[in-house]
PDB file of C-alpha atoms and ligand atoms in Angstrom:
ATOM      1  CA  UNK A   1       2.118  15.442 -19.571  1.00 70.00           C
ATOM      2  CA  UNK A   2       5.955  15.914 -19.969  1.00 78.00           C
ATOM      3  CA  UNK A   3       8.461  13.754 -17.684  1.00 76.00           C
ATOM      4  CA  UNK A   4       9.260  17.094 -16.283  1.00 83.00           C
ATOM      5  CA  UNK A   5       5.650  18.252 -15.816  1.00 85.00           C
ATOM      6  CA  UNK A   6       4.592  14.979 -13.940  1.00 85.00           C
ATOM      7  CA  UNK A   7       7.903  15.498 -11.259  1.00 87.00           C
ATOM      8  CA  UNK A   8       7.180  18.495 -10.748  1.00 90.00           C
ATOM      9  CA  UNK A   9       3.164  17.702 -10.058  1.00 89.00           C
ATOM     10  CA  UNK A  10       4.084  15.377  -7.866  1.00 92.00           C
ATOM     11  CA  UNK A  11       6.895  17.321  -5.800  1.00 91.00           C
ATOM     12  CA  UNK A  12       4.249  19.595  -5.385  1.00 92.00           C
ATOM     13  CA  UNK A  13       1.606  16.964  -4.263  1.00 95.00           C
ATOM     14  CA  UNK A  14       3.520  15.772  -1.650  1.00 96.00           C
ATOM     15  CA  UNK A  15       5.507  18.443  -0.316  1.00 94.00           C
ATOM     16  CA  UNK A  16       2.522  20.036  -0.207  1.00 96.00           C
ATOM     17  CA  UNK A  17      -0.879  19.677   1.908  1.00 97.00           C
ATOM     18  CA  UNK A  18      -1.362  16.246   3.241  1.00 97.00           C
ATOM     19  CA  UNK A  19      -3.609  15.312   6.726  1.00 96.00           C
ATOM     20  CA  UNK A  20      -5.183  12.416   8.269  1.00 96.00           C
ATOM     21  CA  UNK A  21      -9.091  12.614   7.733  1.00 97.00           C
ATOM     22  CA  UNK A  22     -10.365   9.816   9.720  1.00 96.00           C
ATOM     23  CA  UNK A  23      -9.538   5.971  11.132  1.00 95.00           C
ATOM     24  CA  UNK A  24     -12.338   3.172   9.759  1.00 95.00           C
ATOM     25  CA  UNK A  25     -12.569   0.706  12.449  1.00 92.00           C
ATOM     26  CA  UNK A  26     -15.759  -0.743   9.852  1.00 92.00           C
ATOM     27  CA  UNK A  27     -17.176  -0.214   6.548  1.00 94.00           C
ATOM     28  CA  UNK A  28     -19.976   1.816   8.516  1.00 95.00           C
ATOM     29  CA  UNK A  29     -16.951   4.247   9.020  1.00 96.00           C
ATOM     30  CA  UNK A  30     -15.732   4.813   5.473  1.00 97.00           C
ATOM     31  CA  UNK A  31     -15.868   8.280   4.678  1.00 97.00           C
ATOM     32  CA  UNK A  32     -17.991   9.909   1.238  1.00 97.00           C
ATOM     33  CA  UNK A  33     -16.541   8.336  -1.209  1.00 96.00           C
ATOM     34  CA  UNK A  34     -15.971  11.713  -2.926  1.00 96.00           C
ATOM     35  CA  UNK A  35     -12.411  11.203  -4.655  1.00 97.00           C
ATOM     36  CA  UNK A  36      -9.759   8.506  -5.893  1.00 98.00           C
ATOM     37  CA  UNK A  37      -8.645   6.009  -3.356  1.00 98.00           C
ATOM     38  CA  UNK A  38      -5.216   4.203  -3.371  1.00 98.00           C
ATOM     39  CA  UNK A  39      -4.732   1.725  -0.640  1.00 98.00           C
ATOM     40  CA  UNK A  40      -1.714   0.023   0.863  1.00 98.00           C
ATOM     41  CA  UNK A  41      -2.066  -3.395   1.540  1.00 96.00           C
ATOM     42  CA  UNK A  42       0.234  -6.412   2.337  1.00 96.00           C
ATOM     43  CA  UNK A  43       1.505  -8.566   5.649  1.00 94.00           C
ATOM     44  CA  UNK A  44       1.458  -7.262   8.911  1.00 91.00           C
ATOM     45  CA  UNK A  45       4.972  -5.322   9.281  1.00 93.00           C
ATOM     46  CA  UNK A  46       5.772  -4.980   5.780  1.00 97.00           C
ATOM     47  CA  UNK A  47       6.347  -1.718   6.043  1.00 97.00           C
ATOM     48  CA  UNK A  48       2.639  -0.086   4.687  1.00 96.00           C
ATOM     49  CA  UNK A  49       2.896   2.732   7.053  1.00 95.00           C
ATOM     50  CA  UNK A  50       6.606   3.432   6.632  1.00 97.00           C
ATOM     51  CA  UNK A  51       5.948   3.781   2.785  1.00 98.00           C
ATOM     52  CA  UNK A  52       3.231   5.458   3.254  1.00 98.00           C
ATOM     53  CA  UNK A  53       5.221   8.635   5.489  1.00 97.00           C
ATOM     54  CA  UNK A  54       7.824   8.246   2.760  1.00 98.00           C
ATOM     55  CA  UNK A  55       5.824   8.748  -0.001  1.00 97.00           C
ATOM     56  CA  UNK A  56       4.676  11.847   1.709  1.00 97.00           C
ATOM     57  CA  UNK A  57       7.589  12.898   3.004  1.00 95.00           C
ATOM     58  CA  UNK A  58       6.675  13.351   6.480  1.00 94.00           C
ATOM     59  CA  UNK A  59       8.017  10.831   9.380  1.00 93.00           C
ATOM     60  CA  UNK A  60       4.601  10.049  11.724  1.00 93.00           C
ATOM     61  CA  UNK A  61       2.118  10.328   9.416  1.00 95.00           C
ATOM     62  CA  UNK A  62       1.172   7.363   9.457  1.00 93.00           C
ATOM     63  CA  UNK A  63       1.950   5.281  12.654  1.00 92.00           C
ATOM     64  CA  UNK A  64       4.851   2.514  12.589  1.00 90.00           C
ATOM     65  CA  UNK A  65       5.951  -0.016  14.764  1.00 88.00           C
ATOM     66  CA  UNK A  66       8.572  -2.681  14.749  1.00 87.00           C
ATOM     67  CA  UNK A  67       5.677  -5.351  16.604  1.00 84.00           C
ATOM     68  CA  UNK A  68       2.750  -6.638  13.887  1.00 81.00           C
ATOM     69  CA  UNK A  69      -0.194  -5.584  14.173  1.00 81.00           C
ATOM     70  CA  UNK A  70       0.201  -1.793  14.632  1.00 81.00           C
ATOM     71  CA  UNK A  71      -2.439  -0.394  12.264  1.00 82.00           C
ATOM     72  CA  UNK A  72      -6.021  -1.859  13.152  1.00 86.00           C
ATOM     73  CA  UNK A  73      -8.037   0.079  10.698  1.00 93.00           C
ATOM     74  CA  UNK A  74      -8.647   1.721   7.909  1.00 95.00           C
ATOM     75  CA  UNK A  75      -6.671   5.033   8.179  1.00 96.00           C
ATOM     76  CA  UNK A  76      -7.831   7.796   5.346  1.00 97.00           C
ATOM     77  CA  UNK A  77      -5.193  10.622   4.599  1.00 97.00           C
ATOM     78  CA  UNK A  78      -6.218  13.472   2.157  1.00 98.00           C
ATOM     79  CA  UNK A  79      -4.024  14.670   0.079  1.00 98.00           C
ATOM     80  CA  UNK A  80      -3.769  18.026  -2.252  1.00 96.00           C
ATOM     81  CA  UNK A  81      -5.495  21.115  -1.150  1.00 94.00           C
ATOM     82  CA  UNK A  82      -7.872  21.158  -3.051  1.00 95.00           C
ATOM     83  CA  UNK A  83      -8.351  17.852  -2.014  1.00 97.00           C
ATOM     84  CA  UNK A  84      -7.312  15.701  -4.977  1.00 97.00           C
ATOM     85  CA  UNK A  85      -7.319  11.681  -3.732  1.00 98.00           C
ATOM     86  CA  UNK A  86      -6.660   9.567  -0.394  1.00 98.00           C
ATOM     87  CA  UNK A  87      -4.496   7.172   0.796  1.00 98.00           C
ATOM     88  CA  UNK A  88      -5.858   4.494   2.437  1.00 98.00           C
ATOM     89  CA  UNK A  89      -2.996   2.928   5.101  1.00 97.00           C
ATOM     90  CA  UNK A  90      -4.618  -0.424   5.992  1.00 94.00           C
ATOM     91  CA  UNK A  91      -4.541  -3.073   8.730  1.00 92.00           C
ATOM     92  CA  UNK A  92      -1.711  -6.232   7.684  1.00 91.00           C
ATOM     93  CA  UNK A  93      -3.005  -9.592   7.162  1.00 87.00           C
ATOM     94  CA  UNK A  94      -1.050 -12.729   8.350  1.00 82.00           C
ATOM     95  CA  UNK A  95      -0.251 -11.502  11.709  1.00 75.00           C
ATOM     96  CA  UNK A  96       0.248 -14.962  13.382  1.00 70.00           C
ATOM     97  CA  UNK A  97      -0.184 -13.583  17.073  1.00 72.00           C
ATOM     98  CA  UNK A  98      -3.131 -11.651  16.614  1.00 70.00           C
ATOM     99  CA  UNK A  99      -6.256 -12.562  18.939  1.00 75.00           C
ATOM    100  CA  UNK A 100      -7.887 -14.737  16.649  1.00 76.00           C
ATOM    101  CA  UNK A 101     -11.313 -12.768  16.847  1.00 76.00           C
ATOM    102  CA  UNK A 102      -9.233  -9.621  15.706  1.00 74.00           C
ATOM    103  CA  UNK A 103      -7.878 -11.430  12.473  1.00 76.00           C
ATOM    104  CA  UNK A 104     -11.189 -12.444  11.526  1.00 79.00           C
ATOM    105  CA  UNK A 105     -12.191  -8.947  11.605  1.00 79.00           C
ATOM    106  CA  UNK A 106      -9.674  -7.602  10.035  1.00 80.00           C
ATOM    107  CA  UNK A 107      -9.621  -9.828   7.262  1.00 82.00           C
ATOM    108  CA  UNK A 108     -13.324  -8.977   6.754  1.00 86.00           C
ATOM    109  CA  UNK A 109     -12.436  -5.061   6.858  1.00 90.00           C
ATOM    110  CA  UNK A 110      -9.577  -5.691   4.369  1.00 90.00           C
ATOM    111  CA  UNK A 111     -11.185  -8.062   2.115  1.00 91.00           C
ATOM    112  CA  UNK A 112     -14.510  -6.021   1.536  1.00 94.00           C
ATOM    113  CA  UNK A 113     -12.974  -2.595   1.495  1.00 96.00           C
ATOM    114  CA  UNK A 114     -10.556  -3.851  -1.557  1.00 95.00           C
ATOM    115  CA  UNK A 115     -13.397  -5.919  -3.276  1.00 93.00           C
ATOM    116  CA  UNK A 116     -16.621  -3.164  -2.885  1.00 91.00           C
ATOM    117  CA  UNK A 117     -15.063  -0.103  -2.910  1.00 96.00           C
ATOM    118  CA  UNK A 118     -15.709   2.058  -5.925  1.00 95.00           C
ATOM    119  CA  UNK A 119     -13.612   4.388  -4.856  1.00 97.00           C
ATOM    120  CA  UNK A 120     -10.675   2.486  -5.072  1.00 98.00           C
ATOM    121  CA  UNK A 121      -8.855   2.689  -7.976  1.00 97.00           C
ATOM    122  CA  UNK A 122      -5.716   0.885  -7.437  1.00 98.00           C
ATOM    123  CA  UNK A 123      -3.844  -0.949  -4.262  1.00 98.00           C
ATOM    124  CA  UNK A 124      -0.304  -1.182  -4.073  1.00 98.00           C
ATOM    125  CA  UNK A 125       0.168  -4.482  -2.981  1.00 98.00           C
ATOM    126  CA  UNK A 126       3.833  -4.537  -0.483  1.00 98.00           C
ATOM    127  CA  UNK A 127       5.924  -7.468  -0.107  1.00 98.00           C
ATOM    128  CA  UNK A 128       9.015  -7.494   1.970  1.00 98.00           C
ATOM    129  CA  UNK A 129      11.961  -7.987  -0.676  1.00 98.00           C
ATOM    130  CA  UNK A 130      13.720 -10.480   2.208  1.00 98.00           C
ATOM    131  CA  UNK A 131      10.388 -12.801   2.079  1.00 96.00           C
ATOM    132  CA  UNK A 132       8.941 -12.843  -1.328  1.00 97.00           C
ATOM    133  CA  UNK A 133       5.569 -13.233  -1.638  1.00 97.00           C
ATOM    134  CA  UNK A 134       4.071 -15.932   0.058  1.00 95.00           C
ATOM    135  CA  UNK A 135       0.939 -18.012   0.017  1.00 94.00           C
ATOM    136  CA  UNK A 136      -1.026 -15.696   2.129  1.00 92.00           C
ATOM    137  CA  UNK A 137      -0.388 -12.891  -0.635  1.00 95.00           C
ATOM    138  CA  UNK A 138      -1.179 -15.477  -3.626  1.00 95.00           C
ATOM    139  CA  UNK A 139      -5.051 -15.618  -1.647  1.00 93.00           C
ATOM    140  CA  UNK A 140      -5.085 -12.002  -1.713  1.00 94.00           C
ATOM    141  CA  UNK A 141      -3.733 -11.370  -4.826  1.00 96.00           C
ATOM    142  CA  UNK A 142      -6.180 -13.648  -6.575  1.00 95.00           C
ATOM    143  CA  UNK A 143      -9.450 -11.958  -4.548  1.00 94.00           C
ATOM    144  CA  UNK A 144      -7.972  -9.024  -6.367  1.00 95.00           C
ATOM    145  CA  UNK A 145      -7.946 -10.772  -9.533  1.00 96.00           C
ATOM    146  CA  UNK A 146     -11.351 -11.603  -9.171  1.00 94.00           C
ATOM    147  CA  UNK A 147     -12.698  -8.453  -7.946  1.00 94.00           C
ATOM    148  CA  UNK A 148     -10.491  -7.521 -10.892  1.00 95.00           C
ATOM    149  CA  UNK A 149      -9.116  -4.030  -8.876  1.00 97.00           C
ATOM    150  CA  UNK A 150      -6.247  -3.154 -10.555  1.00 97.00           C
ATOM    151  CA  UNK A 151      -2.820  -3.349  -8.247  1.00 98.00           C
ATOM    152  CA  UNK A 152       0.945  -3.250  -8.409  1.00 98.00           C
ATOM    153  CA  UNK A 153       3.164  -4.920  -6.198  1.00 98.00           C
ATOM    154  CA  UNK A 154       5.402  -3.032  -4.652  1.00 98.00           C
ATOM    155  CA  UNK A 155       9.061  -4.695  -2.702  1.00 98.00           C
ATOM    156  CA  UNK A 156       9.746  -3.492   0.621  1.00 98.00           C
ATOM    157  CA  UNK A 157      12.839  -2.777   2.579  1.00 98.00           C
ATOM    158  CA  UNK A 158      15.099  -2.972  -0.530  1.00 98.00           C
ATOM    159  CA  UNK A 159      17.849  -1.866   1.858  1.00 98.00           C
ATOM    160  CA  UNK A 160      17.951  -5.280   4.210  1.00 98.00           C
ATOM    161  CA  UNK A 161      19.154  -7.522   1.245  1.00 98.00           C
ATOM    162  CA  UNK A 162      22.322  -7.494  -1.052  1.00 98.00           C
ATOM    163  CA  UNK A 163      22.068  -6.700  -4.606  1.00 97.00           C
ATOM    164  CA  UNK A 164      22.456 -10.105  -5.929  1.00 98.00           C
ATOM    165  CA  UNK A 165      19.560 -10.969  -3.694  1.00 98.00           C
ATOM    166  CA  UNK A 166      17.296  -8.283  -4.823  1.00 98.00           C
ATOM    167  CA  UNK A 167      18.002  -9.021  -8.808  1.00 98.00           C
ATOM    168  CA  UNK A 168      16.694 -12.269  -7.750  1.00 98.00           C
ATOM    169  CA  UNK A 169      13.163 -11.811  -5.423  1.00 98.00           C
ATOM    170  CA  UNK A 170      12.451  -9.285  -8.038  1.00 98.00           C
ATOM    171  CA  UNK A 171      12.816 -11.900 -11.299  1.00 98.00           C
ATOM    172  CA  UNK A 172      10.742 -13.862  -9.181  1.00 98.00           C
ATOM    173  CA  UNK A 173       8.000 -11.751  -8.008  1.00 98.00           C
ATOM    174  CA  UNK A 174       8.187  -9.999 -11.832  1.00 98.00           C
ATOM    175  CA  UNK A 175       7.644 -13.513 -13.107  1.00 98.00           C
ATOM    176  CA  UNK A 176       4.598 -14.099 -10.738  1.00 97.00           C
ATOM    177  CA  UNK A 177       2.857 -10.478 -11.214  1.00 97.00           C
ATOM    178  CA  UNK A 178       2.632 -11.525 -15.104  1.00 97.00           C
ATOM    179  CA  UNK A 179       0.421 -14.414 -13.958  1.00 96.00           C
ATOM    180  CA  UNK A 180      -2.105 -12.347 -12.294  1.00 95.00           C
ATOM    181  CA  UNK A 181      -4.864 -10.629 -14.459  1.00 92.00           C
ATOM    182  CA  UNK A 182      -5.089  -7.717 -12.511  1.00 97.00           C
ATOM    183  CA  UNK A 183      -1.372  -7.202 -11.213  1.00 97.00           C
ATOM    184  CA  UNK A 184       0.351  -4.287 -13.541  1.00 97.00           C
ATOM    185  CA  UNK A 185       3.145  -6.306 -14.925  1.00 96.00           C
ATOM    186  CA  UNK A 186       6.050  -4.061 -13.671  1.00 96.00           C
ATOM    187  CA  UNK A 187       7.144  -3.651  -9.578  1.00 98.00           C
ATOM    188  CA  UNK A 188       8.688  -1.391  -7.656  1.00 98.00           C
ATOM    189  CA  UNK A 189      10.806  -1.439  -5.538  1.00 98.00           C
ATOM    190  CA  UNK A 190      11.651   0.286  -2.805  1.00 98.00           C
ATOM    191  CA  UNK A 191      13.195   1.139   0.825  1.00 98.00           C
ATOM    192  CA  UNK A 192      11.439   3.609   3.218  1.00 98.00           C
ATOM    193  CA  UNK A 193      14.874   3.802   5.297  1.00 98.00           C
ATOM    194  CA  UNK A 194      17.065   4.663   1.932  1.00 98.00           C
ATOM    195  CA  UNK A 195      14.038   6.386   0.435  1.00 97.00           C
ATOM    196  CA  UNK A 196      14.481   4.588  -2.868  1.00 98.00           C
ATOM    197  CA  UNK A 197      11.922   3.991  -5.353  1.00 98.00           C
ATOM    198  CA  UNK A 198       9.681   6.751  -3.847  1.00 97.00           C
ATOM    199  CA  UNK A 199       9.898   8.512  -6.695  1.00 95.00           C
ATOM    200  CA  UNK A 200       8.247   5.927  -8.986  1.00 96.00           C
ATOM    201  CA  UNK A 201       6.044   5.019  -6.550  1.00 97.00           C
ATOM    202  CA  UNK A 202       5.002   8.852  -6.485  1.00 97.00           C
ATOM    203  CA  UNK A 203       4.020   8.394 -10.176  1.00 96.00           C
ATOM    204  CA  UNK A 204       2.258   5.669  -9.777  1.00 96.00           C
ATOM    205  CA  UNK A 205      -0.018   6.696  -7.274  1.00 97.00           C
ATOM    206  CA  UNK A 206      -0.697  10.028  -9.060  1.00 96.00           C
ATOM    207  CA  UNK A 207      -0.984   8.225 -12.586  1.00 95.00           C
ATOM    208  CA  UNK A 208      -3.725   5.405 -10.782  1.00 96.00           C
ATOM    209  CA  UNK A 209      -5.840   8.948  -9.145  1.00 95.00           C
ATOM    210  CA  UNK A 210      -5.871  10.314 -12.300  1.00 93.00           C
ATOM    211  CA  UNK A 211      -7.667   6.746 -14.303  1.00 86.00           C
TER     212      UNK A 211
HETATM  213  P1  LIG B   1       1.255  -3.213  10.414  1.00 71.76           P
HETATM  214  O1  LIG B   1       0.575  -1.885  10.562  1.00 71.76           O
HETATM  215  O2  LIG B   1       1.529  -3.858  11.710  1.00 71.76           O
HETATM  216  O3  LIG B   1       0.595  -4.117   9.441  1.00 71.76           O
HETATM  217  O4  LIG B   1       2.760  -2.944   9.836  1.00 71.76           O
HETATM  218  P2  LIG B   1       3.202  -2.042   8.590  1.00 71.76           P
HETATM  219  O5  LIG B   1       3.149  -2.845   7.344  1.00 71.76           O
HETATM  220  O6  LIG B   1       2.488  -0.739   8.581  1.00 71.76           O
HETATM  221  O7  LIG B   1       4.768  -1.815   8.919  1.00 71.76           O
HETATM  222  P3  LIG B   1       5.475  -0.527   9.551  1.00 71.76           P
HETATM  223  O8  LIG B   1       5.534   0.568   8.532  1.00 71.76           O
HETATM  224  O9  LIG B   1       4.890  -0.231  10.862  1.00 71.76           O
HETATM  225  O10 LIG B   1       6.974  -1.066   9.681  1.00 71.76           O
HETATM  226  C1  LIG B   1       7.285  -2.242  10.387  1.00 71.76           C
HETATM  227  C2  LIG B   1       8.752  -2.256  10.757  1.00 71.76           C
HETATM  228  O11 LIG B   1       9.562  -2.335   9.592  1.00 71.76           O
HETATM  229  C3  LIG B   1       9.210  -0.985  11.493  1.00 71.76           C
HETATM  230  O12 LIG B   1      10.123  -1.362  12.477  1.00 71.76           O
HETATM  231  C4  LIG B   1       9.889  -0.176  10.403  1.00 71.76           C
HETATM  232  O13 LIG B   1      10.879   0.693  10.890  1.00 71.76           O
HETATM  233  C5  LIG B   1      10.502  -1.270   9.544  1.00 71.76           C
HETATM  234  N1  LIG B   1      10.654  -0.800   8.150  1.00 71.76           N
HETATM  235  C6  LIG B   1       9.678  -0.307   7.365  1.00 71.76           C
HETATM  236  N2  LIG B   1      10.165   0.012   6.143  1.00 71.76           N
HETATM  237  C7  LIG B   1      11.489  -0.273   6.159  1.00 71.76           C
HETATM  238  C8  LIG B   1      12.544  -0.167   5.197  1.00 71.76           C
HETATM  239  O14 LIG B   1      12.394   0.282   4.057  1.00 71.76           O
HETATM  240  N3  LIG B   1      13.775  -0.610   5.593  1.00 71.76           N
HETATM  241  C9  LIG B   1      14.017  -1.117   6.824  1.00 71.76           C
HETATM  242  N4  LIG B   1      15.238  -1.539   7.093  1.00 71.76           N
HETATM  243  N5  LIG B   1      13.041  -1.226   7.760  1.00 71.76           N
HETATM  244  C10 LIG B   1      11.797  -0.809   7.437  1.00 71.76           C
HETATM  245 MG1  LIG B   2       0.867  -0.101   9.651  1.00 71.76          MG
END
């Protein structure tokens, strides 16, 4: 496909038919795993659900919230009419305050949906651009590894930091992705509030539904 055929696919896409399907509280929930799945993973208030509207270009799509911890489960969002993959908004890891007995389950929702799904063809693995990744992402980016599910990290909130900052997290996080066997070796980066790198992102997603 042309440059100009794939924007114009994706405008399409995602100015077109997009709706929530169904929230996953546990893998007994997942729906028929009938199409692609692309999930968004990362910490707790990385912005997963704010990407997630802004890829789709529709504010409340997914819920946000500026405490961690907002999204609890797996939430599946259909997108294309006829239905052509879903996005998968999921539940943060790392969220220091969370009831202990809620972290443990949803590290066991997050961690077996990303290593058993078949489905699943690709998660987009956010970190914010202010933090960098951290060793809580290293453990999930090698259970990816092994599980050997494709991802690409994405950087968040691109708009928080100054340029000079942002040339440097990304060198860094660049360097790291390289390391990982799964990890494509190119980011993106991105702001939901600026709505920068959406477009690439946009690509990606379609170009991973498509493998
Ligand atoms: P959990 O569901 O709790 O894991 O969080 P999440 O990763 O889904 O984060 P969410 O999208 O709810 O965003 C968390 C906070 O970050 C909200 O206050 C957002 O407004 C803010 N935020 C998200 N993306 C951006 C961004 O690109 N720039 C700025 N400045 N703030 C952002
Ligand atoms: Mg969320």
């Amino acid at each position: 496909m042309t440059e100009d055929a794939a924007e114009t696919r994706a405008r399409k896409l995602f100015s077109g038919p997009i709706a929530f399907l169904k929230s996953a509280p546990s893998l007994a929930d997942l729906p028929e795993p009938t199409v692609p799945e692309i999930a968004f993973a990362g910490r707790s208030n990385v912005g997963k659900s704010s990407l997630l509207n802004a890829l789709c270009n529709r504010n409340g799509l997914a819920r946000t919230s500026v405490t961690p911890g907002r999204t609890q489960e797996l939430n599946f969002f259909d997108v294309g009419a006829p239905l052509e993959f879903r996005l998968v908004d999921m539940p943060g890891y790392g969220f220091a305050k969370a009831p202990r007995d809620m972290a443990r389950k949803w590290r066991f929702l997050v961690n077996d949906y990303l290593r058993g799904r078949q489905a699943l063809k690709r998660a987009l693995l956010l970190i914010d651009a202010r933090r960098g990744i951290a060793d809580i992402d290293r453990e999930v980016m090698a259970m990816l590894d092994e599980a050997a599910l494709s991802y690409r990290l994405v950087l968040t909130k691109a708009d928080k930091i100054k340029a000079s900052e942002l040339e440097a997290v990304t060198a860094e996080v660049v360097t790291e992705a390289r390391k990982h066997g799964a990890a494509h070796p190119d980011i993106i980066i991105t702001s939901s509030r600026a709505k920068s790198g959406i477009e690439e992102l946009r690509q990606a997603v379609i170009t991973a539904a498509d493998q």
